Backbone as CSV, one residue per row, in Angstrom:
resi,resn,N_x,N_y,N_z,CA_x,CA_y,CA_z,C_x,C_y,C_z
1,THR,2.592,23.998,23.355,1.278,24.072,23.968,0.864,22.687,24.454
2,PRO,0.053,22.636,25.496,-0.361,21.327,26.037,-1.179,20.506,25.047
3,LEU,-2.022,21.155,24.242,-2.853,20.419,23.291,-1.998,19.747,22.223
4,LEU,-0.991,20.465,21.720,-0.117,19.911,20.693,0.703,18.743,21.231
5,SER,1.241,18.886,22.439,2.017,17.777,23.000,1.121,16.575,23.286
6,SER,-0.122,16.827,23.691,-1.063,15.735,23.919,-1.365,15.005,22.606
7,CYS,-1.524,15.758,21.518,-1.774,15.137,20.209,-0.594,14.277,19.771
8,TRP,0.639,14.779,19.982,1.816,14.002,19.613,1.920,12.726,20.440
9,GLN,1.597,12.809,21.713,1.640,11.620,22.576,0.586,10.601,22.135
10,HIS,-0.613,11.074,21.821,-1.653,10.166,21.337,-1.251,9.535,20.010
11,LEU,-0.702,10.356,19.117,-0.287,9.845,17.807,0.775,8.766,17.968
12,ARG,1.747,9.031,18.801,2.828,8.056,19.036,2.272,6.752,19.631
13,ALA,1.414,6.882,20.623,0.843,5.694,21.265,-0.021,4.897,20.281
14,LEU,-0.798,5.594,19.463,-1.664,4.903,18.509,-0.862,4.206,17.413
15,ILE,0.221,4.833,16.966,1.068,4.208,15.947,1.752,2.968,16.513
16,LEU,2.250,3.060,17.732,2.892,1.889,18.352,1.889,0.755,18.550
17,ARG,0.696,1.084,19.035,-0.324,0.052,19.235,-0.755,-0.556,17.901
18,GLY,-0.932,0.284,16.892,-1.313,-0.223,15.574,-0.225,-1.078,14.951
19,GLY,1.030,-0.678,15.154,2.137,-1.477,14.637,2.215,-2.846,15.290
20,LEU,1.999,-2.895,16.597,1.983,-4.194,17.283,0.826,-5.061,16.799
21,ARG,-0.326,-4.430,16.599,-1.476,-5.184,16.101,-1.211,-5.691,14.678
22,LEU,-0.539,-4.877,13.882,-0.201,-5.293,12.519,0.772,-6.467,12.533
23,LEU,1.764,-6.427,13.416,2.723,-7.531,13.505,2.062,-8.823,13.967
24,ARG,1.028,-8.709,14.776,0.324,-9.904,15.243,-0.621,-10.474,14.200
25,ASP,-1.045,-9.655,13.262,-2.003,-10.094,12.236,-1.234,-10.702,11.061
26,ARG,-0.799,-11.922,11.239,0.033,-12.586,10.232,-0.716,-12.842,8.935
27,GLN,-2.016,-13.084,9.012,-2.791,-13.333,7.793,-2.814,-12.107,6.899
28,LEU,-2.996,-10.939,7.486,-3.031,-9.711,6.701,-1.677,-9.444,6.053
29,VAL,-0.609,-9.577,6.821,0.733,-9.335,6.289,1.082,-10.370,5.221
30,LEU,0.817,-11.639,5.500,1.103,-12.694,4.534,0.275,-12.509,3.262
31,GLY,-0.989,-12.156,3.422,-1.840,-11.910,2.252,-1.326,-10.767,1.396
32,ALA,-0.878,-9.696,2.039,-0.352,-8.552,1.290,0.928,-8.925,0.542
33,VAL,1.805,-9.685,1.189,3.070,-10.078,0.555,2.825,-11.058,-0.594
34,VAL,1.992,-12.053,-0.361,1.700,-13.040,-1.411,0.991,-12.372,-2.584
35,GLU,0.060,-11.472,-2.287,-0.649,-10.758,-3.358,0.324,-9.946,-4.206
36,ALA,1.213,-9.206,-3.566,2.142,-8.358,-4.307,3.068,-9.179,-5.196
37,ILE,3.615,-10.254,-4.657,4.536,-11.077,-5.443,3.801,-11.795,-6.563
38,SER,2.637,-12.354,-6.271,1.933,-13.134,-7.296,1.376,-12.246,-8.412
39,ILE,0.734,-11.147,-8.084,0.202,-10.270,-9.132,1.343,-9.652,-9.928
40,GLY,2.391,-9.217,-9.248,3.556,-8.689,-9.967,4.204,-9.735,-10.852
41,GLY,4.290,-10.966,-10.344,4.848,-12.054,-11.150,3.993,-12.380,-12.356
42,PHE,2.672,-12.423,-12.171,1.780,-12.699,-13.297,1.905,-11.621,-14.366
43,ILE,1.914,-10.377,-13.943,2.051,-9.284,-14.918,3.417,-9.335,-15.580
44,GLY,4.469,-9.627,-14.803,5.805,-9.738,-15.384,5.907,-10.871,-16.390
45,PHE,5.275,-12.018,-16.080,5.324,-13.149,-17.009,4.505,-12.896,-18.269
46,ILE,3.463,-12.093,-18.173,2.692,-11.749,-19.376,3.585,-11.023,-20.371
47,PHE,4.471,-10.166,-19.856,5.326,-9.371,-20.730,6.764,-9.890,-20.772
48,PHE,6.973,-11.128,-20.365,8.302,-11.723,-20.375,8.722,-12.000,-21.815
49,GLN,9.863,-11.503,-22.216,10.445,-11.700,-23.542,9.463,-11.359,-24.661
50,THR,8.966,-10.148,-24.636,8.137,-9.689,-25.747,9.039,-9.444,-26.951
51,GLY,8.433,-9.232,-28.076,9.201,-9.026,-29.308,10.157,-7.856,-29.200
52,SER,11.125,-7.803,-30.110,12.144,-6.760,-30.036,11.940,-5.644,-31.045
53,SER,10.902,-5.728,-31.867,10.670,-4.646,-32.817,10.132,-3.424,-32.073
54,VAL,10.219,-2.275,-32.715,9.783,-1.027,-32.094,8.291,-1.074,-31.772
55,THR,7.501,-1.636,-32.657,6.056,-1.729,-32.436,5.746,-2.649,-31.264
56,ASP,6.403,-3.812,-31.209,6.170,-4.746,-30.106,6.523,-4.125,-28.760
57,VAL,7.667,-3.461,-28.715,8.120,-2.849,-27.466,7.164,-1.731,-27.058
58,SER,6.751,-0.912,-28.005,5.854,0.204,-27.706,4.511,-0.280,-27.177
59,ILE,3.918,-1.258,-27.840,2.623,-1.786,-27.411,2.759,-2.494,-26.058
60,ALA,3.819,-3.256,-25.884,4.018,-3.987,-24.636,4.210,-3.028,-23.461
61,ARG,4.981,-1.965,-23.658,5.220,-1.013,-22.571,3.945,-0.276,-22.189
62,ARG,3.156,0.136,-23.186,1.892,0.813,-22.881,0.939,-0.122,-22.147
63,SER,0.880,-1.364,-22.587,0.009,-2.332,-21.928,0.482,-2.621,-20.509
64,LEU,1.796,-2.725,-20.341,2.356,-2.954,-19.014,2.026,-1.793,-18.078
65,CYS,2.178,-0.571,-18.564,1.845,0.600,-17.741,0.377,0.599,-17.356
66,TYR,-0.483,0.215,-18.271,-1.915,0.158,-17.966,-2.199,-0.889,-16.886
67,LEU,-1.632,-2.076,-17.036,-1.874,-3.141,-16.050,-1.299,-2.798,-14.681
68,VAL,-0.084,-2.273,-14.658,0.542,-1.917,-13.388,-0.242,-0.790,-12.711
69,GLY,-0.731,0.136,-13.512,-1.464,1.267,-12.953,-2.891,0.956,-12.564
70,SER,-3.402,-0.212,-12.942,-4.792,-0.525,-12.608,-4.943,-1.729,-11.680
71,MET,-4.166,-2.766,-11.871,-4.348,-3.986,-11.079,-3.965,-3.795,-9.612
72,GLN,-2.768,-3.326,-9.363,-2.306,-3.172,-7.992,-3.151,-2.159,-7.213
73,PRO,-3.445,-0.978,-7.748,-4.296,-0.053,-6.975,-5.690,-0.609,-6.688
74,TYR,-6.249,-1.365,-7.611,-7.563,-1.943,-7.372,-7.518,-2.905,-6.180
75,ILE,-6.512,-3.734,-6.124,-6.393,-4.690,-5.027,-6.045,-3.972,-3.727
76,VAL,-5.294,-2.884,-3.814,-4.982,-2.100,-2.619,-6.259,-1.494,-2.035
77,VAL,-7.157,-1.009,-2.889,-8.428,-0.474,-2.405,-9.210,-1.576,-1.685
78,LEU,-9.249,-2.769,-2.273,-9.962,-3.876,-1.627,-9.333,-4.235,-0.280
79,PHE,-8.002,-4.315,-0.228,-7.307,-4.624,1.024,-7.584,-3.551,2.075
80,THR,-7.567,-2.293,1.653,-7.776,-1.197,2.599,-9.190,-1.215,3.160
81,VAL,-10.161,-1.461,2.308,-11.547,-1.527,2.783,-11.703,-2.684,3.767
82,TYR,-11.152,-3.831,3.439,-11.221,-4.978,4.365,-10.538,-4.649,5.680
83,ARG,-9.331,-4.114,5.582,-8.527,-3.828,6.771,-9.233,-2.833,7.686
84,LEU,-9.816,-1.813,7.101,-10.498,-0.815,7.924,-11.800,-1.352,8.511
85,CYS,-12.578,-2.044,7.697,-13.872,-2.536,8.183,-13.720,-3.625,9.234
86,GLU,-12.774,-4.505,9.054,-12.649,-5.655,9.946,-11.708,-5.433,11.126
87,VAL,-10.691,-4.609,10.959,-9.667,-4.492,11.989,-9.739,-3.152,12.713
88,ASP,-9.691,-2.055,11.968,-9.477,-0.751,12.584,-10.745,-0.026,13.015
89,MET,-11.785,-0.050,12.210,-12.954,0.784,12.498,-13.703,0.400,13.772
90,PRO,-13.866,-0.876,14.106,-14.557,-1.164,15.377,-13.842,-0.554,16.589
91,VAL,-12.514,-0.648,16.602,-11.742,-0.069,17.704,-11.818,1.455,17.653
92,PHE,-11.673,2.006,16.462,-11.708,3.458,16.292,-13.058,4.029,16.732
93,ASP,-14.158,3.395,16.328,-15.483,3.882,16.708,-15.691,3.830,18.220
94,ALA,-15.257,2.741,18.848,-15.410,2.629,20.303,-14.596,3.699,21.024
95,GLU,-13.388,3.959,20.542,-12.553,4.969,21.187,-13.062,6.379,20.924
96,MET,-13.649,6.609,19.772,-14.231,7.932,19.494,-15.461,8.169,20.363
97,ASP,-16.234,7.111,20.625,-17.389,7.243,21.518,-16.960,7.572,22.945
98,ASP,-15.782,7.095,23.336,-15.258,7.365,24.680,-14.443,8.656,24.748
99,ASP,-14.330,9.378,23.640,-13.509,10.605,23.563,-12.072,10.360,24.011
100,ALA,-11.498,9.267,23.545,-10.126,8.919,23.935,-9.097,9.851,23.291
101,TYR,-9.365,10.328,22.092,-8.466,11.229,21.377,-9.258,11.927,20.286
102,ARG,-8.618,12.857,19.623,-9.285,13.605,18.554,-9.270,12.790,17.255
103,MET,-10.281,13.014,16.433,-10.414,12.222,15.208,-9.226,12.366,14.250
104,PRO,-8.712,13.578,13.963,-7.567,13.655,13.038,-6.359,12.857,13.508
105,VAL,-6.139,12.806,14.806,-5.016,12.035,15.343,-5.227,10.548,15.071
106,GLY,-6.438,10.068,15.275,-6.730,8.656,15.031,-6.615,8.278,13.568
107,VAL,-7.129,9.131,12.687,-7.057,8.848,11.249,-5.611,8.873,10.767
108,LEU,-4.851,9.882,11.203,-3.443,9.963,10.811,-2.656,8.760,11.345
109,ALA,-2.932,8.345,12.560,-2.232,7.189,13.122,-2.573,5.917,12.355
110,MET,-3.854,5.749,11.973,-4.229,4.564,11.183,-3.472,4.531,9.866
111,ARG,-3.341,5.699,9.216,-2.661,5.742,7.917,-1.160,5.501,8.089
112,LEU,-0.547,6.143,9.077,0.901,6.004,9.277,1.293,4.610,9.749
113,THR,0.396,3.925,10.437,0.685,2.574,10.908,0.960,1.627,9.751
114,TYR,0.239,1.806,8.655,0.339,0.864,7.541,1.331,1.282,6.460
115,VAL,1.997,2.416,6.620,2.956,2.852,5.600,4.086,1.842,5.390
116,PRO,4.684,1.240,6.439,5.727,0.233,6.173,5.210,-0.968,5.372
117,LEU,4.015,-1.448,5.698,3.446,-2.563,4.939,3.159,-2.139,3.502
118,ASP,2.669,-0.913,3.321,2.411,-0.412,1.973,3.701,-0.304,1.164
119,LEU,4.772,0.130,1.817,6.063,0.239,1.127,6.586,-1.137,0.718
120,VAL,6.482,-2.104,1.612,6.923,-3.471,1.285,6.063,-4.053,0.171
121,GLN,4.758,-3.856,0.264,3.849,-4.419,-0.734,4.112,-3.824,-2.111
122,SER,4.240,-2.505,-2.204,4.488,-1.907,-3.519,5.883,-2.251,-4.040
123,SER,6.859,-2.393,-3.134,8.215,-2.751,-3.572,8.276,-4.173,-4.117
124,LEU,7.631,-5.114,-3.435,7.634,-6.498,-3.923,6.895,-6.616,-5.255
125,PHE,5.790,-5.915,-5.381,5.074,-5.905,-6.644,5.956,-5.338,-7.757
126,GLY,6.599,-4.220,-7.471,7.455,-3.582,-8.468,8.661,-4.418,-8.841
127,LEU,9.281,-5.055,-7.854,10.434,-5.909,-8.144,10.075,-7.014,-9.113
128,SER,8.989,-7.715,-8.825,8.639,-8.841,-9.684,8.168,-8.383,-11.058
129,ALA,7.360,-7.348,-11.127,6.853,-6.896,-12.426,7.953,-6.257,-13.269
130,TYR,8.777,-5.420,-12.675,9.793,-4.667,-13.422,10.837,-5.587,-14.046
131,TRP,11.391,-6.476,-13.253,12.483,-7.295,-13.760,11.994,-8.421,-14.658
132,LEU,10.827,-8.989,-14.382,10.314,-10.028,-15.271,9.886,-9.460,-16.619
133,ALA,9.387,-8.242,-16.631,8.961,-7.633,-17.891,10.157,-7.164,-18.720
134,GLY,11.332,-7.134,-18.117,12.534,-6.774,-18.864,12.638,-5.290,-19.159
135,LEU,12.232,-4.461,-18.234,12.374,-3.022,-18.426,13.840,-2.633,-18.276
136,ARG,14.146,-1.364,-18.432,15.539,-0.906,-18.442,16.299,-1.359,-17.199
137,ILE,17.504,-1.833,-17.432,18.350,-2.291,-16.329,19.147,-1.086,-15.843
138,SER,18.483,-0.271,-15.052,19.086,0.943,-14.514,18.443,1.215,-13.162
139,LEU,19.248,1.478,-12.171,18.730,1.742,-10.839,17.863,2.995,-10.833
140,GLU,18.283,3.997,-11.571,17.514,5.248,-11.615,16.106,5.010,-12.161
141,HIS,15.987,4.281,-13.270,14.677,4.007,-13.852,13.827,3.119,-12.935
142,PHE,14.477,2.158,-12.306,13.756,1.286,-11.393,13.214,2.071,-10.196
143,LEU,14.012,2.979,-9.639,13.556,3.764,-8.490,12.418,4.708,-8.864
144,VAL,12.467,5.259,-10.068,11.346,6.095,-10.531,10.086,5.242,-10.660
145,PHE,10.229,4.032,-11.191,9.104,3.096,-11.303,8.544,2.774,-9.920
146,GLU,9.418,2.479,-8.970,8.993,2.162,-7.604,8.321,3.349,-6.930
147,LEU,8.845,4.545,-7.139,8.238,5.732,-6.548,6.830,5.943,-7.102
148,GLY,6.673,5.769,-8.402,5.343,5.877,-8.999,4.384,4.839,-8.447
149,LEU,4.872,3.615,-8.277,4.029,2.567,-7.690,3.628,2.900,-6.258
150,PHE,4.573,3.379,-5.466,4.267,3.685,-4.074,3.275,4.841,-3.972
151,LEU,3.446,5.867,-4.790,2.499,6.983,-4.759,1.108,6.528,-5.196
152,GLY,1.041,5.691,-6.218,-0.250,5.132,-6.631,-0.857,4.268,-5.545
153,HIS,-0.010,3.544,-4.849,-0.448,2.708,-3.732,-1.056,3.571,-2.626
154,MET,-0.403,4.676,-2.308,-0.906,5.563,-1.259,-2.223,6.222,-1.670
155,VAL,-2.343,6.606,-2.931,-3.597,7.189,-3.413,-4.721,6.160,-3.333
156,ALA,-4.434,4.928,-3.735,-5.461,3.870,-3.682,-5.864,3.575,-2.239
157,ALA,-4.892,3.569,-1.317,-5.231,3.339,0.084,-6.080,4.488,0.640
158,SER,-5.795,5.700,0.214,-6.602,6.840,0.649,-8.022,6.758,0.092
159,LEU,-8.151,6.336,-1.150,-9.489,6.174,-1.722,-10.267,5.069,-0.994
160,GLY,-9.595,3.997,-0.639,-10.242,2.940,0.136,-10.685,3.440,1.498
161,ALA,-9.874,4.280,2.120,-10.248,4.838,3.424,-11.436,5.784,3.285
162,MET,-11.474,6.537,2.203,-12.615,7.427,1.986,-13.896,6.623,1.735
163,ALA,-13.758,5.476,1.110,-14.927,4.648,0.849,-15.523,4.090,2.139
164,VAL,-14.687,3.876,3.147,-15.153,3.333,4.412,-15.704,4.436,5.309
165,GLY,-15.202,5.650,5.159,-15.612,6.750,6.032,-17.113,6.994,5.989
166,GLU,-17.610,7.539,7.067,-19.066,7.740,7.188,-19.499,8.991,6.484
């Protein structure tokens, strides 16, 4: 149908334009990378070489899960609110006033544009926190940890987007 093909063309164009804008915004990309490595490193160093008794390991792992599950998503919400308020929403509002495209296409394009940066950010955070904390040396366990981080990252970014929405 013509409407569906028009939506796909708009989505593609908006993702390409957003990706180019993201590549040009070096401060945002650098901030996301530095934040992920530094917060992950700090959390990893907190739990670096914890005791080897069952109680020490149990308490350390629970505390690590709490910190990983709260610190990174909180900062992701802050980054998302900043990114939307300062970068994306002024352009989005102007284009919506001009009826340039439909709102779901614009919102989906904004979210899909940042997925590569979100994947890099959650991966760098996970790499530094996982290996410094001395968790299991297994690719399978590490990938499950990374998948959980990425899903939490996406949920936090969605909550940040909802906070900005009108």
